Amino acid sequence: MPRVGLSPAGVVDAAIAIVDESGPGELTLSAVAGRAGVATPSLYKHVRNLAELRRLVRRRILEELTGRLSDAALGRSRDDALRSIMRAYRSYVVDHPGRYAAMDQSAEPEPELDAASEKLLGVVLAVLRGYGLEGPDLVHAARCLRSAVHGFAVLEAAGGFGLPEDLETSYELLITMVKSGLPHPTPAP
Amino acid sequence: MPRVGLSPAGVVDAAIAIVDESGPGELTLSAVAGRAGVATPSLYKHVRNLAELRRLVRRRILEELTGRLSDAALGRSRDDALRSIMRAYRSYVVDHPGRYAAMDQSAEPEPELDAASEKLLGVVLAVLRGYGLEGPDLVHAARCLRSAVHGFAVLEAAGGFGLPEDLETSYELLITMVKSGLPHPTPAP
DNA sequence: AGGAGAAGCTATGGACATTAGCTTACTGGC
DNA sequence: GCCAGTAAGCTAATGTCCATAGCTTCTCCT
């Protein structure tokens, strides 16, 4: 049999392509194998099982998203940075709704993703620290920011916003809401 | 065979019990059948298939949540009402994390749930109208409120908040954030 | 060239959803 | 009180999917 040169990363590539095209519900080993040009059991040479593949997919997505956010934060601070990462977050979801949907399909918290999540959290914390936030205030602010952004993203990716009003405008309001709701220990310097 | 007196509602009851105890990932027809004291194929006398059962479960949950919210809004208005429904929302999730997790497992938007969603939306809109909001502003505000609350709920139900800081406090900040971020076409009367 | 290890494969088994077709318990009309 | 007809239950069987076992064959390194 002519080897096809698969690798864990290649398997994840195929999985991501499926998620992009058909959503996380269609992510099955046979589908991945089909796309990779290989019989299903061959995948086990590269990936422990389906659960592990899902984890790798989520990690890949998380890292990709983190990359976008940290690019968006580069050279900016305060409201400028906040707005920029919030817009980057949503634009990732708009560009890849399937991927984003795949990311929150996990039932349990997964220690394997902690490193990746922490990096993303790091970007967010850095931006919020620019407002002079620290300690518990910083954590609470980060949670709220994350909730707002994630909530909007999930709903949009799932087609949960039925009405015809412009989503951009709604998101701008969300950005305003977060900005105006941050604790303000240090007014502008 | 002694009839067990099952009904669509009874099947949903069993399904909800499973979701409560083990999460939406364990919701399988054999599990439901086992709990209902019936063989798996018998379920098809009451429910078209697994997808339909999931839909019914989601509808039940949505209705339950709507009930809580509308109770919470009763006799209140403006900040008082807003705070009350936001707290009611979260308390539902804290009481039934499995149920809430089950509710956002749908890949596609489901027309069958539109009536139920609309009722929930109705409660939210009523509260926001109390601020004098209407038209597109009302829609944008409702989306932001929903995003914030849903985002927090999903993350909390999934165990996504790892740090030890108090979640109550974080949620209070989220409430403040939403209040302070609402468009303000009509200041207090 | 030759051998080791990795990358494939087929065959098999077990869980689950679903369909088909049968049996048996209730229910309403006589 | 009896007797259909219907609805609720069952067993059997099929197809899909994840997973494991064990064999074969590339490929690469020496």
Short mmCIF file of C-alpha atoms (C1' of nucleotides) in Angstrom, two decimals:
data_model
loop_
_atom_site.label_atom_id
_atom_site.label_comp_id
_atom_site.label_asym_id
_atom_site.label_seq_id
_atom_site.Cartn_x
_atom_site.Cartn_y
_atom_site.Cartn_z
CA MET A 1 0.00 0.00 0.00
CA PRO A 2 1.42 3.37 -0.96
CA ARG A 3 2.02 5.30 2.22
CA VAL A 4 0.22 8.54 2.39
CA GLY A 5 2.56 10.24 4.87
CA LEU A 6 0.09 10.95 7.60
CA SER A 7 1.01 12.44 10.97
CA PRO A 8 -0.89 13.56 14.04
CA ALA A 9 -0.90 17.07 12.64
CA GLY A 10 -2.21 15.79 9.32
CA VAL A 11 -5.04 13.98 11.06
CA VAL A 12 -5.94 17.17 12.89
CA ASP A 13 -5.84 19.04 9.58
CA ALA A 14 -8.38 16.65 8.11
CA ALA A 15 -10.52 16.88 11.22
CA ILE A 16 -10.51 20.66 11.09
CA ALA A 17 -11.50 20.62 7.45
CA ILE A 18 -14.50 18.47 8.32
CA VAL A 19 -15.46 20.69 11.20
CA ASP A 20 -15.24 23.71 8.92
CA GLU A 21 -17.38 22.17 6.26
CA SER A 22 -19.98 20.27 8.23
CA GLY A 23 -19.71 21.24 11.86
CA PRO A 24 -18.47 19.35 14.88
CA GLY A 25 -21.38 16.91 14.76
CA GLU A 26 -19.94 15.36 11.62
CA LEU A 27 -16.50 14.85 13.07
CA THR A 28 -16.19 11.08 12.91
CA LEU A 29 -13.18 8.85 12.51
CA SER A 30 -14.44 7.40 9.26
CA ALA A 31 -14.94 10.88 7.86
CA VAL A 32 -11.44 11.88 8.88
CA ALA A 33 -9.99 8.66 7.48
CA GLY A 34 -11.86 9.14 4.23
CA ARG A 35 -10.54 12.64 3.82
CA ALA A 36 -7.03 11.59 4.75
CA GLY A 37 -7.16 8.74 2.21
CA VAL A 38 -6.69 6.01 4.74
CA ALA A 39 -8.70 3.23 6.39
CA THR A 40 -10.28 4.12 9.71
CA PRO A 41 -8.13 1.96 11.97
CA SER A 42 -4.98 3.48 10.52
CA LEU A 43 -5.77 6.70 12.32
CA TYR A 44 -4.95 4.95 15.58
CA LYS A 45 -1.31 4.98 14.55
CA HIS A 46 -1.34 8.73 14.94
CA VAL A 47 -3.99 9.48 17.51
CA ARG A 48 -5.01 7.54 20.60
CA ASN A 49 -8.75 7.68 20.01
CA LEU A 50 -11.60 9.97 19.07
CA ALA A 51 -11.57 11.81 22.36
CA GLU A 52 -7.91 12.60 21.93
CA LEU A 53 -8.47 13.77 18.38
CA ARG A 54 -11.15 16.12 19.61
CA ARG A 55 -8.79 17.43 22.21
CA LEU A 56 -6.10 18.05 19.63
CA VAL A 57 -8.59 19.83 17.43
CA ARG A 58 -9.66 22.05 20.28
CA ARG A 59 -6.09 22.81 21.14
CA ARG A 60 -5.29 23.76 17.60
CA ILE A 61 -8.27 26.08 17.46
CA LEU A 62 -7.48 27.61 20.81
CA GLU A 63 -3.94 28.33 19.72
CA GLU A 64 -5.08 29.82 16.45
CA LEU A 65 -7.51 32.06 18.26
CA THR A 66 -4.89 33.07 20.79
CA GLY A 67 -2.59 34.03 17.95
CA ARG A 68 -5.20 36.29 16.45
CA LEU A 69 -5.90 37.93 19.76
CA SER A 70 -2.31 38.59 20.59
CA ASP A 71 -1.74 40.06 17.13
CA ALA A 72 -4.74 42.25 17.71
CA ALA A 73 -3.41 43.48 21.02
CA LEU A 74 0.05 44.30 19.68
CA GLY A 75 1.02 47.91 20.12
CA ARG A 76 -2.29 48.90 21.62
CA SER A 77 -3.52 49.56 25.12
CA ARG A 78 -6.65 50.26 27.09
CA ASP A 79 -9.82 50.89 25.11
CA ASP A 80 -7.93 50.60 21.88
CA ALA A 81 -6.59 47.17 22.81
CA LEU A 82 -9.83 46.00 24.35
CA ARG A 83 -11.83 46.88 21.30
CA SER A 84 -9.25 45.34 19.05
CA ILE A 85 -9.15 41.96 20.77
CA MET A 86 -12.91 41.85 21.07
CA ARG A 87 -13.26 42.47 17.36
CA ALA A 88 -10.58 39.92 16.59
CA TYR A 89 -12.38 37.35 18.69
CA ARG A 90 -15.62 37.79 16.87
CA SER A 91 -13.99 37.88 13.49
CA TYR A 92 -12.41 34.52 14.18
CA VAL A 93 -15.83 33.10 14.91
CA VAL A 94 -17.33 34.65 11.82
CA ASP A 95 -14.50 33.27 9.70
CA HIS A 96 -14.70 29.79 11.23
CA PRO A 97 -18.02 29.17 12.88
CA GLY A 98 -17.59 25.40 12.78
CA ARG A 99 -14.28 25.60 14.56
CA TYR A 100 -15.65 27.79 17.28
CA ALA A 101 -18.61 25.49 17.75
CA ALA A 102 -16.20 22.56 18.05
CA MET A 103 -14.34 24.30 20.82
CA ASP A 104 -17.12 24.33 23.33
CA GLN A 105 -18.39 20.83 22.84
CA SER A 106 -16.41 19.50 25.76
CA ALA A 107 -18.44 18.21 28.67
CA GLU A 108 -15.65 18.18 31.22
CA PRO A 109 -12.79 20.61 31.79
CA GLU A 110 -9.68 19.22 30.15
CA PRO A 111 -6.30 19.58 31.81
CA GLU A 112 -4.64 18.92 28.47
CA LEU A 113 -5.89 22.24 27.24
CA ASP A 114 -4.86 24.20 30.29
CA ALA A 115 -1.62 25.42 28.78
CA ALA A 116 -3.38 26.69 25.68
CA SER A 117 -6.22 28.29 27.67
CA GLU A 118 -3.74 29.96 29.92
CA LYS A 119 -2.03 31.61 27.00
CA LEU A 120 -5.29 33.01 25.79
CA LEU A 121 -6.13 34.15 29.27
CA GLY A 122 -2.72 35.78 29.40
CA VAL A 123 -3.52 38.02 26.46
CA VAL A 124 -6.78 39.08 28.04
CA LEU A 125 -5.16 39.75 31.39
CA ALA A 126 -2.45 41.81 29.80
CA VAL A 127 -5.03 44.04 28.18
CA LEU A 128 -6.99 44.43 31.40
CA ARG A 129 -3.89 45.16 33.41
CA GLY A 130 -3.50 48.15 31.14
CA TYR A 131 -6.48 49.60 32.95
CA GLY A 132 -4.66 49.31 36.23
CA LEU A 133 -6.62 46.28 37.29
CA GLU A 134 -5.01 43.66 39.47
CA GLY A 135 -5.78 40.96 41.99
CA PRO A 136 -9.38 39.81 42.32
CA ASP A 137 -10.69 42.78 40.35
CA LEU A 138 -8.63 41.65 37.43
CA VAL A 139 -10.02 38.13 37.63
CA HIS A 140 -13.61 39.31 37.85
CA ALA A 141 -13.13 41.66 34.93
CA ALA A 142 -11.56 38.92 32.84
CA ARG A 143 -14.45 36.61 33.58
CA CYS A 144 -16.98 39.18 32.51
CA LEU A 145 -15.13 40.01 29.35
CA ARG A 146 -14.82 36.35 28.53
CA SER A 147 -18.48 35.68 29.24
CA ALA A 148 -19.66 38.50 27.04
CA VAL A 149 -17.44 37.65 24.14
CA HIS A 150 -17.93 33.92 24.37
CA GLY A 151 -21.67 34.23 24.77
CA PHE A 152 -21.99 36.38 21.71
CA ALA A 153 -19.71 34.07 19.77
CA VAL A 154 -21.55 30.90 20.69
CA LEU A 155 -24.90 32.41 19.89
CA GLU A 156 -23.75 33.80 16.59
CA ALA A 157 -21.98 30.58 15.56
CA ALA A 158 -25.10 28.58 16.40
CA GLY A 159 -27.32 30.90 14.39
CA GLY A 160 -29.00 32.01 17.57
CA PHE A 161 -29.61 35.57 16.49
CA GLY A 162 -32.69 35.39 14.33
CA LEU A 163 -33.76 38.98 13.94
CA PRO A 164 -32.61 41.07 11.01
CA GLU A 165 -30.93 43.85 12.98
CA ASP A 166 -27.26 44.32 12.18
CA LEU A 167 -24.97 42.10 14.23
CA GLU A 168 -22.04 44.49 13.91
CA THR A 169 -24.04 47.13 15.69
CA SER A 170 -25.02 44.73 18.43
CA TYR A 171 -21.42 43.80 18.92
CA GLU A 172 -20.36 47.41 19.11
CA LEU A 173 -22.84 47.84 21.91
CA LEU A 174 -21.35 44.83 23.66
CA ILE A 175 -17.91 46.38 23.40
CA THR A 176 -19.21 49.61 24.86
CA MET A 177 -20.91 47.68 27.61
CA VAL A 178 -17.72 45.94 28.62
CA LYS A 179 -15.69 49.13 28.47
CA SER A 180 -18.13 51.09 30.53
CA GLY A 181 -18.56 48.29 33.04
CA LEU A 182 -14.93 47.68 33.90
CA PRO A 183 -13.94 48.48 37.46
CA HIS A 184 -11.99 51.75 37.36
CA PRO A 185 -9.34 51.74 40.05
CA THR A 186 -7.11 54.09 38.04
CA PRO A 187 -8.70 56.68 35.78
CA ALA A 188 -6.70 57.60 32.70
CA PRO A 189 -3.10 58.54 33.57
CA MET B 1 -46.00 -7.66 29.56
CA PRO B 2 -47.25 -5.31 32.26
CA ARG B 3 -47.62 -1.90 30.73
CA VAL B 4 -45.60 0.77 32.38
CA GLY B 5 -47.77 3.68 31.32
CA LEU B 6 -45.15 5.65 29.45
CA SER B 7 -45.85 8.82 27.53
CA PRO B 8 -43.79 11.36 25.62
CA ALA B 9 -43.64 13.46 28.77
CA GLY B 10 -42.51 10.45 30.77
CA VAL B 11 -39.73 9.77 28.32
CA VAL B 12 -38.60 13.37 28.60
CA ASP B 13 -38.70 13.06 32.39
CA ALA B 14 -36.34 10.11 32.25
CA ALA B 15 -34.08 11.91 29.80
CA ILE B 16 -33.90 14.96 32.03
CA ALA B 17 -33.03 12.82 35.02
CA ILE B 18 -30.13 11.34 33.09
CA VAL B 19 -28.95 14.75 31.95
CA ASP B 20 -29.09 15.95 35.55
CA GLU B 21 -27.12 13.05 36.87
CA SER B 22 -24.57 12.43 34.17
CA GLY B 23 -24.67 15.28 31.70
CA PRO B 24 -25.91 15.49 28.15
CA GLY B 25 -23.16 13.23 26.87
CA GLU B 26 -24.75 10.27 28.59
CA LEU B 27 -28.16 10.87 27.11
CA THR B 28 -28.68 7.70 25.10
CA LEU B 29 -31.80 5.83 24.17
CA SER B 30 -30.76 2.73 26.05
CA ALA B 31 -30.13 4.77 29.19
CA VAL B 32 -33.52 6.39 28.89
CA ALA B 33 -35.18 3.06 28.24
CA GLY B 34 -33.44 1.49 31.19
CA ARG B 35 -34.56 4.23 33.51
CA ALA B 36 -38.10 4.13 32.15
CA GLY B 37 -38.22 0.36 32.64
CA VAL B 38 -38.74 -0.44 29.01
CA ALA B 39 -36.81 -1.93 26.07
CA THR B 40 -35.09 0.56 23.83
CA PRO B 41 -37.26 0.21 20.74
CA SER B 42 -40.37 0.82 22.82
CA LEU B 43 -39.35 4.44 23.13
CA TYR B 44 -40.16 4.90 19.48
CA LYS B 45 -43.82 4.58 20.37
CA HIS B 46 -43.56 7.90 22.15
CA VAL B 47 -40.79 9.79 20.44
CA ARG B 48 -39.78 9.86 16.80
CA ASN B 49 -36.06 9.39 17.35
CA LEU B 50 -33.12 10.57 19.42
CA ALA B 51 -32.94 13.95 17.74
CA GLU B 52 -36.57 14.58 18.56
CA LEU B 53 -36.07 13.50 22.15
CA ARG B 54 -33.22 15.96 22.45
CA ARG B 55 -35.42 18.66 21.05
CA LEU B 56 -38.16 17.88 23.54
CA VAL B 57 -35.66 17.95 26.35
CA ARG B 58 -34.39 21.32 25.24
CA ARG B 59 -37.88 22.65 24.98
CA ARG B 60 -38.74 21.49 28.44
CA ILE B 61 -35.65 23.13 29.85
CA LEU B 62 -36.25 26.33 27.95
CA GLU B 63 -39.78 26.52 29.28
CA GLU B 64 -38.67 25.85 32.80
CA LEU B 65 -36.08 28.59 32.55
CA THR B 66 -38.59 30.99 31.06
CA GLY B 67 -40.90 30.31 33.98
CA ARG B 68 -38.20 31.18 36.45
CA LEU B 69 -37.35 34.36 34.62
CA SER B 70 -40.88 35.58 34.35
CA ASP B 71 -41.44 34.88 38.04
CA ALA B 72 -38.31 36.84 38.76
CA ALA B 73 -39.51 39.79 36.72
CA LEU B 74 -42.94 39.92 38.33
CA GLY B 75 -43.72 43.21 39.99
CA ARG B 76 -40.31 44.68 39.27
CA SER B 77 -38.99 47.12 36.74
CA ARG B 78 -35.78 48.62 35.45
CA ASP B 79 -32.62 47.87 37.41
CA ASP B 80 -34.58 45.91 39.93
CA ALA B 81 -36.10 43.67 37.26
CA LEU B 82 -32.90 43.38 35.29
CA ARG B 83 -30.90 42.30 38.28
CA SER B 84 -33.61 39.90 39.32
CA ILE B 85 -33.85 38.07 36.01
CA MET B 86 -30.10 37.93 35.65
CA ARG B 87 -29.80 36.37 39.06
CA ALA B 88 -32.64 33.97 38.32
CA TYR B 89 -30.93 32.91 35.12
CA ARG B 90 -27.71 32.06 36.84
CA SER B 91 -29.42 30.34 39.71
CA TYR B 92 -31.15 28.02 37.27
CA VAL B 93 -27.80 27.07 35.83
CA VAL B 94 -26.29 26.53 39.25
CA ASP B 95 -29.23 24.37 40.26
CA HIS B 96 -29.20 22.32 37.05
CA PRO B 97 -25.87 22.53 35.31
CA GLY B 98 -26.53 19.38 33.28
CA ARG B 99 -29.75 20.75 31.93
CA TYR B 100 -28.20 24.00 30.90
CA ALA B 101 -25.36 22.19 29.21
CA ALA B 102 -27.90 20.08 27.34
CA MET B 103 -29.57 23.18 26.02
CA ASP B 104 -26.74 24.47 23.94
CA GLN B 105 -25.68 21.22 22.38
CA SER B 106 -27.63 21.89 19.24
CA ALA B 107 -25.61 22.35 16.08
CA GLU B 108 -28.35 23.92 13.99
CA PRO B 109 -31.05 26.40 14.87
CA GLU B 110 -34.26 24.51 15.50
CA PRO B 111 -37.56 25.94 14.35
CA GLU B 112 -39.35 23.62 16.76
CA LEU B 113 -37.96 25.61 19.64
CA ASP B 114 -38.82 28.99 18.21
CA ALA B 115 -42.04 29.34 20.17
CA ALA B 116 -40.29 28.54 23.43
CA SER B 117 -37.34 30.84 22.67
CA GLU B 118 -39.68 33.59 21.77
CA LYS B 119 -41.37 33.41 25.12
CA LEU B 120 -38.07 33.72 26.88
CA LEU B 121 -37.11 36.58 24.62
CA GLY B 122 -40.43 38.16 25.48
CA VAL B 123 -39.57 38.33 29.15
CA VAL B 124 -36.23 39.92 28.40
CA LEU B 125 -37.74 42.42 26.01
CA ALA B 126 -40.37 43.38 28.53
CA VAL B 127 -37.72 44.19 31.09
CA LEU B 128 -35.67 46.20 28.62
CA ARG B 129 -38.68 48.10 27.40
CA GLY B 130 -38.97 49.32 30.95
CA TYR B 131 -35.87 51.37 30.22
CA GLY B 132 -37.66 53.06 27.37
CA LEU B 133 -35.82 51.02 24.77
CA GLU B 134 -37.55 50.17 21.52
CA GLY B 135 -36.89 49.31 17.91
CA PRO B 136 -33.36 48.33 16.94
CA ASP B 137 -31.91 49.61 20.21
CA LEU B 138 -34.10 47.17 22.04
CA VAL B 139 -32.90 44.29 19.89
CA HIS B 140 -29.25 45.18 20.30
CA ALA B 141 -29.64 45.51 24.05
CA ALA B 142 -31.40 42.18 24.27
CA ARG B 143 -28.64 40.49 22.33
CA CYS B 144 -25.98 41.89 24.61
CA LEU B 145 -27.83 40.92 27.72
CA ARG B 146 -28.38 37.44 26.38
CA SER B 147 -24.74 37.08 25.34
CA ALA B 148 -23.44 38.11 28.72
CA VAL B 149 -25.76 35.93 30.69
CA HIS B 150 -25.49 32.92 28.41
CA GLY B 151 -21.73 33.20 28.18
CA PHE B 152 -21.34 33.24 31.93
CA ALA B 153 -23.79 30.37 32.28
CA VAL B 154 -22.12 28.15 29.72
CA LEU B 155 -18.70 28.76 31.17
CA GLU B 156 -19.84 28.13 34.70
CA ALA B 157 -21.80 25.00 33.78
CA ALA B 158 -18.79 23.62 31.93
CA GLY B 159 -16.47 24.30 34.85
CA GLY B 160 -14.66 26.88 32.79
CA PHE B 161 -13.86 29.22 35.65
CA GLY B 162 -10.84 27.68 37.28
CA LEU B 163 -9.57 30.38 39.59
CA PRO B 164 -10.65 30.53 43.22
CA GLU B 165 -12.14 34.04 43.17
CA ASP B 166 -15.78 34.17 44.16
CA LEU B 167 -18.17 33.63 41.27
CA GLU B 168 -20.96 35.59 42.91
CA THR B 169 -18.79 38.67 42.87
CA SER B 170 -17.89 38.16 39.24
CA TYR B 171 -21.54 37.87 38.37
CA GLU B 172 -22.37 41.03 40.26
CA LEU B 173 -19.83 42.79 38.13
CA LEU B 174 -21.46 41.37 35.01
CA ILE B 175 -24.81 42.72 36.15
CA THR B 176 -23.30 46.12 36.73
CA MET B 177 -21.66 45.96 33.34
CA VAL B 178 -24.93 45.27 31.58
CA LYS B 179 -26.78 47.95 33.51
CA SER B 180 -24.19 50.59 32.85
CA GLY B 181 -23.87 49.64 29.21
CA LEU B 182 -27.51 49.83 28.20
CA PRO B 183 -28.41 52.53 25.72
CA HIS B 184 -30.19 55.31 27.65
CA PRO B 185 -32.78 56.94 25.45
CA THR B 186 -34.94 57.87 28.44
CA PRO B 187 -33.29 58.68 31.78
CA ALA B 188 -35.29 57.81 34.86
CA PRO B 189 -38.81 59.32 34.77
"C1'" DA C 1 21.47 -5.69 1.16
"C1'" DG C 2 19.00 -6.34 5.09
"C1'" DG C 3 16.54 -5.66 9.12
"C1'" DA C 4 13.78 -2.77 12.43
"C1'" DG C 5 10.11 0.01 13.15
"C1'" DA C 6 6.45 2.54 11.58
"C1'" DA C 7 2.37 2.88 8.70
"C1'" DG C 8 -0.77 0.74 6.51
"C1'" DC C 9 -4.49 -3.07 5.97
"C1'" DT C 10 -8.42 -6.68 6.95
"C1'" DA C 11 -11.10 -8.95 10.28
"C1'" DT C 12 -13.71 -8.77 14.40
"C1'" DG C 13 -16.42 -7.21 18.31
"C1'" DG C 14 -19.28 -4.22 20.99
"C1'" DA C 15 -22.32 -0.03 21.66
"C1'" DC C 16 -25.93 2.43 19.84
"C1'" DA C 17 -29.95 4.06 16.75
"C1'" DT C 18 -33.38 2.53 14.01
"C1'" DT C 19 -36.80 -0.52 11.50
"C1'" DA C 20 -39.81 -4.54 11.00
"C1'" DG C 21 -42.98 -7.46 12.54
"C1'" DC C 22 -45.14 -9.89 16.30
"C1'" DT C 23 -47.82 -10.21 20.86
"C1'" DT C 24 -50.50 -8.52 24.40
"C1'" DA C 25 -52.79 -5.32 27.31
"C1'" DC C 26 -56.41 -1.76 27.64
"C1'" DT C 27 -60.87 0.58 25.93
"C1'" DG C 28 -65.16 1.57 23.87
"C1'" DG C 29 -69.28 -0.20 21.74
"C1'" DC C 30 -72.51 -3.78 21.72
"C1'" DG D 1 -69.85 -9.43 29.90
"C1'" DC D 2 -67.63 -9.84 25.25
"C1'" DC D 3 -64.98 -8.62 21.49
"C1'" DA D 4 -62.75 -5.97 18.18
"C1'" DG D 5 -59.31 -2.34 17.36
"C1'" DT D 6 -55.63 0.29 18.81
"C1'" DA D 7 -51.72 1.37 21.22
"C1'" DA D 8 -47.83 -0.24 24.01
"C1'" DG D 9 -44.72 -3.30 24.55
"C1'" DC D 10 -41.37 -7.06 22.93
"C1'" DT D 11 -37.54 -9.70 20.09
"C1'" DA D 12 -34.83 -9.90 16.01
"C1'" DA D 13 -32.12 -7.82 12.66
"C1'" DT D 14 -29.41 -4.05 10.15
"C1'" DG D 15 -26.15 -0.36 9.67
"C1'" DT D 16 -22.90 2.89 11.56
"C1'" DC D 17 -19.29 3.91 14.34
"C1'" DC D 18 -15.39 3.31 17.73
"C1'" DA D 19 -11.89 0.29 19.00
"C1'" DT D 20 -8.55 -3.78 19.18
"C1'" DA D 21 -5.81 -7.58 17.23
"C1'" DG D 22 -2.78 -9.24 14.24
"C1'" DC D 23 -0.76 -9.36 9.64
"C1'" DT D 24 1.79 -7.11 5.72
"C1'" DT D 25 4.63 -3.88 3.53
"C1'" DC D 26 6.98 0.45 3.05
"C1'" DT D 27 11.04 3.20 4.18
"C1'" DC D 28 15.01 4.41 6.17
"C1'" DC D 29 19.43 3.63 8.32
"C1'" DT D 30 23.49 1.18 8.46
#
